[in-house]
Short mmCIF file of C-alpha atoms in Angstrom, two decimals:
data_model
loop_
_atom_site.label_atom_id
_atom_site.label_comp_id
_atom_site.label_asym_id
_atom_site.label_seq_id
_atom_site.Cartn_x
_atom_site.Cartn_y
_atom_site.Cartn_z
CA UNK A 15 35.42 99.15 156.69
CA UNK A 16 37.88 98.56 154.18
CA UNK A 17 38.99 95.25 152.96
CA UNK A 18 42.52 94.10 153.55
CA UNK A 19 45.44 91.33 152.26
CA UNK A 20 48.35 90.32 153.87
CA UNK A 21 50.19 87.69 151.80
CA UNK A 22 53.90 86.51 151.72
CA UNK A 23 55.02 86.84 148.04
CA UNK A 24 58.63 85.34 148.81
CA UNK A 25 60.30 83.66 151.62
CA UNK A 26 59.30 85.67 154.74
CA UNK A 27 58.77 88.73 152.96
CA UNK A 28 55.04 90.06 153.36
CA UNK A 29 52.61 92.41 151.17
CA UNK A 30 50.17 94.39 153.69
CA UNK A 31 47.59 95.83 150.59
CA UNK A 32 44.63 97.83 151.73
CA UNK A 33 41.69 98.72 149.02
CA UNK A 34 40.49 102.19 149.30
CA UNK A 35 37.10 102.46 147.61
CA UNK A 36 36.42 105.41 148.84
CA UNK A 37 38.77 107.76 147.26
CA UNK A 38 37.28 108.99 144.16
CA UNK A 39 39.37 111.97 143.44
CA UNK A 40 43.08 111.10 143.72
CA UNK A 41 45.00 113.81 146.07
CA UNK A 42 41.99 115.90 145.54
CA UNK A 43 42.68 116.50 142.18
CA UNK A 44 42.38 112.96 139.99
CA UNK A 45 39.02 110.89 138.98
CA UNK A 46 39.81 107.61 139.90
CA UNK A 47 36.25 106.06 140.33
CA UNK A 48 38.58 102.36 139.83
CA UNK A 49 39.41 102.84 143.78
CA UNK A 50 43.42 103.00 144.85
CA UNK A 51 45.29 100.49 147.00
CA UNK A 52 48.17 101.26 149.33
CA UNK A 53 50.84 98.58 149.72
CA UNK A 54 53.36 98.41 152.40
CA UNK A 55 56.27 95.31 152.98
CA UNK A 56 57.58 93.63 155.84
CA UNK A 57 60.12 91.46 156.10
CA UNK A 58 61.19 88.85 158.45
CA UNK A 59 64.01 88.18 159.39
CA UNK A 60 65.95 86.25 162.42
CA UNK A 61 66.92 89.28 163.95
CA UNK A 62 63.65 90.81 163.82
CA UNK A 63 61.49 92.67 161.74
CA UNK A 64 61.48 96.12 159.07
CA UNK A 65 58.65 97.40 157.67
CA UNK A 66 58.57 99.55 154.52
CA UNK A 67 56.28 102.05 154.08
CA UNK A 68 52.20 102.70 155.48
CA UNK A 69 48.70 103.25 154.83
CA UNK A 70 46.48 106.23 154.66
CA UNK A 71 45.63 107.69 158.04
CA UNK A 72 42.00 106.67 158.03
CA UNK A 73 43.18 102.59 157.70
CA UNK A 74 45.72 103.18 160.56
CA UNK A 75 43.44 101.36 162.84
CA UNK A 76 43.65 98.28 160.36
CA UNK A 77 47.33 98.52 159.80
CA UNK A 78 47.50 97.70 163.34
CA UNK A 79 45.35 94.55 162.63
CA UNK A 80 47.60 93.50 159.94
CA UNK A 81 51.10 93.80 161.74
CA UNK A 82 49.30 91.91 164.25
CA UNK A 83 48.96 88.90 161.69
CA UNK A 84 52.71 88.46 161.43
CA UNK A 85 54.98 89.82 164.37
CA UNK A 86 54.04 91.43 167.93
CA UNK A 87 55.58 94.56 168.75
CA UNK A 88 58.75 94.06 170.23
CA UNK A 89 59.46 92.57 166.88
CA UNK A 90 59.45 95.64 164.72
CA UNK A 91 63.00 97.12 164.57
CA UNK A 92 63.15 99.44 161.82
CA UNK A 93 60.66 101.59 160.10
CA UNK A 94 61.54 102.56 155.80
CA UNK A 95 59.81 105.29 155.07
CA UNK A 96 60.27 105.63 151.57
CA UNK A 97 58.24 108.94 150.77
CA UNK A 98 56.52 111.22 153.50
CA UNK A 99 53.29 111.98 151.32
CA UNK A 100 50.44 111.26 153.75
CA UNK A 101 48.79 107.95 152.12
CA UNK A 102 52.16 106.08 152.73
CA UNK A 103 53.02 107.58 156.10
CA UNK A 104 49.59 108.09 157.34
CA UNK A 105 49.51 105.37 159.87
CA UNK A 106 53.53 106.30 161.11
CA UNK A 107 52.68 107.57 163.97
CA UNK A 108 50.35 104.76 165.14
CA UNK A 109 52.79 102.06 164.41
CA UNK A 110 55.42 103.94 166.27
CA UNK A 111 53.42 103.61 169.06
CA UNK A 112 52.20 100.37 168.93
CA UNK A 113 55.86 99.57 168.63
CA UNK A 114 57.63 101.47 171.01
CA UNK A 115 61.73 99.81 170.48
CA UNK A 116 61.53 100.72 166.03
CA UNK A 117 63.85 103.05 164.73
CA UNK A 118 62.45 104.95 161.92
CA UNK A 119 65.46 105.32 158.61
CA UNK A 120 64.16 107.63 155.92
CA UNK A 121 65.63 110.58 153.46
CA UNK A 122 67.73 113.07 155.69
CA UNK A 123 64.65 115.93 154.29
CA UNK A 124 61.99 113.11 155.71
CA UNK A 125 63.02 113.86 159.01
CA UNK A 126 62.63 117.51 158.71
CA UNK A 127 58.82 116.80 157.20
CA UNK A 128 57.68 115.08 160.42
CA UNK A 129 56.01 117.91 162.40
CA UNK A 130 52.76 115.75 162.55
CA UNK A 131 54.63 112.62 163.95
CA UNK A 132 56.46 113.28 167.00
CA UNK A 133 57.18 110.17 168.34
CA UNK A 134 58.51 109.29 164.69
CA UNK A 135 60.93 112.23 164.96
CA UNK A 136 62.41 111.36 168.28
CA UNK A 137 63.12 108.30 166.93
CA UNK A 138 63.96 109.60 163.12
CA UNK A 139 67.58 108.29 161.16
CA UNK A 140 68.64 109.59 157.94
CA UNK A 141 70.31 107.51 155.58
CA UNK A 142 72.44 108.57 153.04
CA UNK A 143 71.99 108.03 149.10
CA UNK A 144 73.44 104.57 148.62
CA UNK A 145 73.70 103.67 152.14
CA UNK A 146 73.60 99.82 153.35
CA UNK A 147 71.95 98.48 155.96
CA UNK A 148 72.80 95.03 156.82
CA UNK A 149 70.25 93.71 159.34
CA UNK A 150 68.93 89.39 160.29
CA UNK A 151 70.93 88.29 157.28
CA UNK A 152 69.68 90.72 154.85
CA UNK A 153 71.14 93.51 152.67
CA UNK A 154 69.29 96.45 152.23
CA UNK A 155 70.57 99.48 150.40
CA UNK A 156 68.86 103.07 150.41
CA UNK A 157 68.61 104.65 147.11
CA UNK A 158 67.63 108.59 146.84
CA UNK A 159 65.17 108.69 143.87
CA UNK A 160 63.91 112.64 143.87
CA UNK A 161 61.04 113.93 142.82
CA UNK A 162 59.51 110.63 142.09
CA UNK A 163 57.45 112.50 143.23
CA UNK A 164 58.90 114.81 146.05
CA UNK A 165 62.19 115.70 146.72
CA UNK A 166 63.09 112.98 149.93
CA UNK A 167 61.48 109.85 148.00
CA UNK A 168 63.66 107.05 148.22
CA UNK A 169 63.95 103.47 147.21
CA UNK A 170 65.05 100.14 148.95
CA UNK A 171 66.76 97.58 146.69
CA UNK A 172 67.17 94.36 148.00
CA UNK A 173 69.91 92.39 146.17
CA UNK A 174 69.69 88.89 147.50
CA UNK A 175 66.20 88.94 146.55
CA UNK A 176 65.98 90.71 143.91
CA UNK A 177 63.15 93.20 145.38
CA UNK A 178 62.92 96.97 144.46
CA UNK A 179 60.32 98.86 146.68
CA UNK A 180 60.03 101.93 145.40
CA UNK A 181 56.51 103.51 146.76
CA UNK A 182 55.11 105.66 144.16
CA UNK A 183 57.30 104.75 141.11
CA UNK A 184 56.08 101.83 139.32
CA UNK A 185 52.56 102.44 141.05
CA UNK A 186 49.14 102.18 139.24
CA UNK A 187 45.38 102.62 140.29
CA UNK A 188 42.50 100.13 140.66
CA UNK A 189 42.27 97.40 142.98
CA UNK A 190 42.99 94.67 140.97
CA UNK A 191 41.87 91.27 141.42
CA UNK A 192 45.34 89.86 142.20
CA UNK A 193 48.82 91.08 143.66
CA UNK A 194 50.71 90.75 140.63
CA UNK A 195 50.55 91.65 137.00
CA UNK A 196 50.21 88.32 135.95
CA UNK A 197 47.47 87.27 138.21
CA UNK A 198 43.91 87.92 136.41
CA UNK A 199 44.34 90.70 135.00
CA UNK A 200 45.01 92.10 130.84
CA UNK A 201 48.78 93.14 130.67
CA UNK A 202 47.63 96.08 128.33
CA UNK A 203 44.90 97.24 131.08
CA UNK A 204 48.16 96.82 133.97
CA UNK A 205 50.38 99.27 132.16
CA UNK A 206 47.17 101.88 131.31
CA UNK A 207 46.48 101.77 135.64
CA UNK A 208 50.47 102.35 135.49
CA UNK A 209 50.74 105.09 132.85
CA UNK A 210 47.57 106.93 134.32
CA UNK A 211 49.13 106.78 137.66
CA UNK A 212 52.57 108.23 135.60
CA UNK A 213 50.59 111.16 134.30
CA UNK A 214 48.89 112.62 137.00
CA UNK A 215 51.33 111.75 139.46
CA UNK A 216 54.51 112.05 138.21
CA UNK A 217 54.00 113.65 134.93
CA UNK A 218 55.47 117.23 136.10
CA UNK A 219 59.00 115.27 136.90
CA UNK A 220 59.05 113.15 133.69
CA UNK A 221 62.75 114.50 133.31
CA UNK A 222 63.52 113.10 136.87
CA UNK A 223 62.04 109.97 135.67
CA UNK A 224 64.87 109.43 133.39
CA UNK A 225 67.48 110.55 135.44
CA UNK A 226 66.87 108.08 138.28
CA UNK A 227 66.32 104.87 135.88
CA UNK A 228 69.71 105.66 134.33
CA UNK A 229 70.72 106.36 138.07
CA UNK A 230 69.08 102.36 138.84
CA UNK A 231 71.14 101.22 135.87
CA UNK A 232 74.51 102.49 136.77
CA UNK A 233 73.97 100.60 140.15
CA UNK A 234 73.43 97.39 138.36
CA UNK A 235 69.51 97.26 139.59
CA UNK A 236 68.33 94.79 137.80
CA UNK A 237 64.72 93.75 139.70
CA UNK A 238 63.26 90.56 139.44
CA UNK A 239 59.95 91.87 141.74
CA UNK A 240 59.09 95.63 141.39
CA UNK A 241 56.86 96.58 144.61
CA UNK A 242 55.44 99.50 144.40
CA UNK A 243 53.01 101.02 147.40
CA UNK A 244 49.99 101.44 144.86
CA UNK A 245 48.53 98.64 142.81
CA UNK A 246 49.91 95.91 141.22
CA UNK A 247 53.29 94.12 141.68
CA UNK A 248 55.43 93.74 138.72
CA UNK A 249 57.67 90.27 138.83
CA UNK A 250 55.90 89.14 134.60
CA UNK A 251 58.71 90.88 133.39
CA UNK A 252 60.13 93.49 135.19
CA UNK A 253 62.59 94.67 132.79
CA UNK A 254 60.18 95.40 130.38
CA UNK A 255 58.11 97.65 132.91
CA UNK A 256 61.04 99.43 133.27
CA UNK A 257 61.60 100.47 129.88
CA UNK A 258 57.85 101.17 129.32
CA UNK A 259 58.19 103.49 132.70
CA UNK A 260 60.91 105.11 130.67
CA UNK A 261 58.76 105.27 127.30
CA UNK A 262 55.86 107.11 129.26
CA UNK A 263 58.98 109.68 130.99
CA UNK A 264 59.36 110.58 127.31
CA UNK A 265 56.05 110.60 125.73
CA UNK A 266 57.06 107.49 123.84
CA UNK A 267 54.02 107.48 120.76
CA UNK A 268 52.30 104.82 119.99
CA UNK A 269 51.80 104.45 115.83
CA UNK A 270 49.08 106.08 114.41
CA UNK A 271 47.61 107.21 117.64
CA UNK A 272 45.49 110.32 117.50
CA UNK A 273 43.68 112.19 120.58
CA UNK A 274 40.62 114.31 119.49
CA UNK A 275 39.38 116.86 122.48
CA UNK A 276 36.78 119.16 121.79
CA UNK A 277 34.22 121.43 123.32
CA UNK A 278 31.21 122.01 121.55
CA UNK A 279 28.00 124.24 123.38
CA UNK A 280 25.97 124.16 120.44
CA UNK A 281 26.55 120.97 117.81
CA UNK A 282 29.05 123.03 115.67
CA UNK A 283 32.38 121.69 116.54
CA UNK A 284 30.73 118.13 117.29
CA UNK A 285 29.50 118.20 114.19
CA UNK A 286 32.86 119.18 112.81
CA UNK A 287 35.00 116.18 114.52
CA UNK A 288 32.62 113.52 113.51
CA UNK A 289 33.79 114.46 109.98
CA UNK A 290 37.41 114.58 110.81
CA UNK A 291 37.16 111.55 112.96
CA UNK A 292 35.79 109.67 109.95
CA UNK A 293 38.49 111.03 107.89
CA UNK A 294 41.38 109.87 109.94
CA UNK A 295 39.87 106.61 110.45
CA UNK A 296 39.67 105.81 106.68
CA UNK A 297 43.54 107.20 106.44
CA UNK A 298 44.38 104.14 109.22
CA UNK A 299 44.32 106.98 112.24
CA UNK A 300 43.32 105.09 115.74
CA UNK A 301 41.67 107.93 117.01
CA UNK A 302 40.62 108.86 120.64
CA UNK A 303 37.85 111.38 121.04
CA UNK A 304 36.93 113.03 124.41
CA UNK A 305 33.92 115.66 124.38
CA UNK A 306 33.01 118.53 126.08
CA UNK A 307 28.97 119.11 125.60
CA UNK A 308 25.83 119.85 127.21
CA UNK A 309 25.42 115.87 127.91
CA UNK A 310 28.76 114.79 128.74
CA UNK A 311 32.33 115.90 130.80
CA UNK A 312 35.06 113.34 130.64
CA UNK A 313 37.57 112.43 133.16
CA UNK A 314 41.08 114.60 132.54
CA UNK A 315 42.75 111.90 134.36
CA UNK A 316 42.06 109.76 131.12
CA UNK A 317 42.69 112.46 128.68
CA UNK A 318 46.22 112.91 130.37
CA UNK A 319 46.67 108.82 129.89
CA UNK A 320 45.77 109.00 126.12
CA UNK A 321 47.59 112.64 125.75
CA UNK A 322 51.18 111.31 126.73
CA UNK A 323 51.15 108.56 124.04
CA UNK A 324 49.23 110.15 121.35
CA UNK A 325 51.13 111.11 117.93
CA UNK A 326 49.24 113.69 117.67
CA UNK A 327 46.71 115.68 118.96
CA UNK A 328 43.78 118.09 117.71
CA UNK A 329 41.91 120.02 120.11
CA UNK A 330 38.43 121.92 119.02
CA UNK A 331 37.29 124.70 121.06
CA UNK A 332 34.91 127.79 120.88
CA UNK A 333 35.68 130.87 121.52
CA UNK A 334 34.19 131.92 124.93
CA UNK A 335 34.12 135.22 126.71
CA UNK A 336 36.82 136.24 124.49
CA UNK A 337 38.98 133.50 125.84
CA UNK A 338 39.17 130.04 125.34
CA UNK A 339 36.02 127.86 126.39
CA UNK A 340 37.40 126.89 130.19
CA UNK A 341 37.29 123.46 130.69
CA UNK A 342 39.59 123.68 126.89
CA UNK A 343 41.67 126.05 128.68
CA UNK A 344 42.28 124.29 131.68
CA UNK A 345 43.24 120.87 130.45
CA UNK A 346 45.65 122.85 128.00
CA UNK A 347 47.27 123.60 131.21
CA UNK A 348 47.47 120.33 132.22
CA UNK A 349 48.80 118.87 128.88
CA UNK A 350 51.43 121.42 129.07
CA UNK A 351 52.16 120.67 133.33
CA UNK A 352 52.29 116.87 132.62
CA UNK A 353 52.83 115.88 129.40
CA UNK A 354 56.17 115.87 127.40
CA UNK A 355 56.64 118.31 124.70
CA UNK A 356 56.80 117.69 121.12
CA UNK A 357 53.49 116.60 120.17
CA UNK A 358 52.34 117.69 116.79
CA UNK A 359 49.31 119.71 117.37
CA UNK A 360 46.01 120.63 115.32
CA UNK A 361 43.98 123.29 116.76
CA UNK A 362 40.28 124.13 115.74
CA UNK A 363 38.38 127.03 117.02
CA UNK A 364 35.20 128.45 116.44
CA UNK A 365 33.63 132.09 117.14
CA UNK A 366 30.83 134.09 116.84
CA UNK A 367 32.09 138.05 116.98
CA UNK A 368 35.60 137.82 117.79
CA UNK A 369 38.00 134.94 116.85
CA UNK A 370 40.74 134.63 119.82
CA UNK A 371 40.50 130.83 121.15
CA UNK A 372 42.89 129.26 118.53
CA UNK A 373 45.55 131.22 118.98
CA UNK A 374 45.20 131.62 122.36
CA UNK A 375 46.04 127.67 122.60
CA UNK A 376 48.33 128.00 119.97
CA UNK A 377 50.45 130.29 122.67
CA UNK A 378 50.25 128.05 125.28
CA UNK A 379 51.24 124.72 123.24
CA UNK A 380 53.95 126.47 122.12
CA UNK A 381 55.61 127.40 125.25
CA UNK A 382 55.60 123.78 126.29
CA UNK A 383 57.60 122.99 123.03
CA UNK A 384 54.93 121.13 120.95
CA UNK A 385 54.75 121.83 117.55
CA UNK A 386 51.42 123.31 116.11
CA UNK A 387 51.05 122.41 112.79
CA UNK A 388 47.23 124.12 112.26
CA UNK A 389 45.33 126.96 113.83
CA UNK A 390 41.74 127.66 112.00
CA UNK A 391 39.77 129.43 113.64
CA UNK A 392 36.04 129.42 111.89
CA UNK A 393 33.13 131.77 112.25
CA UNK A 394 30.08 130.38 112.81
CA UNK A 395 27.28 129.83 115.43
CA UNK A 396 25.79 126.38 115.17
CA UNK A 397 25.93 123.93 113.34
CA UNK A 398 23.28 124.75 110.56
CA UNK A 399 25.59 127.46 109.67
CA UNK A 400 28.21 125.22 108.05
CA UNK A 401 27.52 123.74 104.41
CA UNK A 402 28.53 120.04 104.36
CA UNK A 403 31.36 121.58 101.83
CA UNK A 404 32.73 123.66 104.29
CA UNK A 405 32.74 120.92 106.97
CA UNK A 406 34.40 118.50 104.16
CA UNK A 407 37.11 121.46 103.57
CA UNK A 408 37.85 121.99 107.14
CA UNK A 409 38.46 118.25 108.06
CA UNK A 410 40.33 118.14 104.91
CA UNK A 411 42.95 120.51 105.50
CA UNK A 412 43.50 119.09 109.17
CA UNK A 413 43.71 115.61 108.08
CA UNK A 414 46.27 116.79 106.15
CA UNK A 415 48.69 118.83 108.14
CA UNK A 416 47.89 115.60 111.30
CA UNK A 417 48.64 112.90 108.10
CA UNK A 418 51.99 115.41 107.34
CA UNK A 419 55.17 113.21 108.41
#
């Protein structure tokens, strides 16, 4: 059973936070052996009560439990759903029945999107983009955020507190020790859970990114508590968490930040990046390596993190099948999905009988719009084969072009 908080983190205004340990692949797709939370919100008021948001369908059961800490049912009078995907609206259909009187307000598309919840549809209102709900005292205003990440995600802002719940924007991974970002926790290691969450997530819609935090602006949005439904919540400073969410939209780089990935079946092109490594180290390069060999795999979910605020990035691959080695060739794809163009580029490839990888990648890179400022591809099988001259030239002349301004 999964371990639960319900905590009120301003005046009669709740956080129910479940920790899901069990997730280990994020939407089937992300390495996230740090666990996930989902966070939903409740507020109290004199009129009764309105929930934002759910839990996964497998905690629905405990959901239940925590309502049960702070109102009955008859209390419940409005359901926000502020995004459909199923680990927020999981445990709709339950809560609609426990609570049989709640009307549910979402995105006019939600509605359409709620085959699986019946009872939720009967009882289904769409609000409009900018729409106000004043409800118990409080003002509550319905802001259409799309593709952050699918097209009917919404936000609630709530001006007299000062509260923006916005579901998956602003979310990170881990369960971390406390609710906010300035509870126990590294404010460096709060923004990595943040920006990893960015990537993967969100990464594809960077350009929607933007356009809904100028959207947030031209409102006058100006949170003083971000609460988002996954990981921590952001009231340190929430202004600058903002503008770093907008630094990560536009692959941002961070000085002197280099990402090494290679692949390397034999020793050759490991053998190669130690050099290079050592190299841009000594030439004040904070480099990043991520391997590919008989011994290790690393996580693309952290590659992605490191990829989107890199300066620049060299990628070493052999030549396999008369392709690209695949694991190389897949996260490629990935850079170019959810990363923003414009990284400078260094590729490195290595063959046997037939040369293709390098520019193979090259192609790719390119039709993303980064710039590739080296493509060697070098024949040679193992790393015995290579004179420590011919190593030294190699990482020489992609020091060089990476050290170009």
């Amino acid at each position: 059973m999964a371990t639960y908080r319900v905590e009120e983190i301003d005046h009669d205004f709740y956080v129910l936070r479940v920790n899901d340990r069990y997730t280990k692949y994020f939407e089937a797709l992300w390495e996230i052996p740090e666990g996930i939370t989902y966070n939903a919100y409740l507020l109290k008021t004199e009129d009764g009560a309105v929930l934002f948001d759910g839990w996964k369908k497998p905690f629905a059961g405990q959901f239940i439990d925590a309502l049960e800490t702070l109102i009955s049912p008859d209390e419940l009078k409005y359901i926000v759903v502020n995004h459909m995907e199923p680990d927020h609206s999981g445990s709709l259909e339950d809560v609609v029945r426990w609570s049989p009187g709640a009307r549910v307000l979402g995105h006019p598309m939600a509605g359409k999107m709620m085959k699986a919840y019946p009872r939720a549809k009967e009882r289904f209102q769409p609000v409009r983009d900018g729409e106000v709900l004043e409800f118990g005292g409080e003002r509550m205003q319905f802001i259409h955020t799309p593709w952050l990440h699918w097209p009917e995600t919404m936000m609630t802002w709530l001006p007299g507190r000062g509260i923006l719940v916005t579901c998956d924007a602003f979310g990170g991974y881990g369960i971390p020790y406390g609710l906010f970002d300035d509870e126990c926790i590294k404010w460096q290691d709060a923004l990595r859970s943040m920006q990893k969450y960015v990537v993967t997530v969100i990464g594809h819609y960077s350009q929607w990114i933007t356009r809904n935090l100028e959207k947030l602006n031209k409102l006058g949005v100006e949170p003083k508590m971000i609460a988002p439904a996954h990981g921590l919540i952001w009231r340190r400073d929430p202004r600058k968490v903002v503008e770093i969410y907008g630094s990560i939209a536009k692959g941002k780089a961070v000085k002197d930040k280099v990402l090494i990935i290679y692949a390397s079946m034999y020793g050759t092109l490991e053998y190669l990046v130690r050099r290079l490594t050592c190299k841009l180290s000594r030439n004040g390069k904070n480099t990043v390596v991520y391997s590919y060999t008989d011994t290790t795999r690393p996580y693309i979910s952290e590659i992605l993190t490191d990829a989107v605020d890199s300066e620049a990035i060299i990628i070493a691959a052999p030549t396999y099948e008369a392709s690209v080695f695949p694991q190389i060739d897949h996260l490629v794809d990935e850079i170019c999905w959810k990363v923003p163009g414009g990284k400078r580029i260094a590729i490195l490839a290595t063959y046997g009988w037939g040369g293709v990888a390098g520019k193979k990648i090259r192609e790719k890179l390119e039709s993303c719009k980064n710039h590739v400022v080296e493509v060697i591809e070098y024949n040679t099988i193992g790393p015995q084969a290579i004179t420590t001259e011919e190593a030294e030239k190699l990482a020489d002349e992609i020091t060089g072009k990476i050290l170009e301004d």
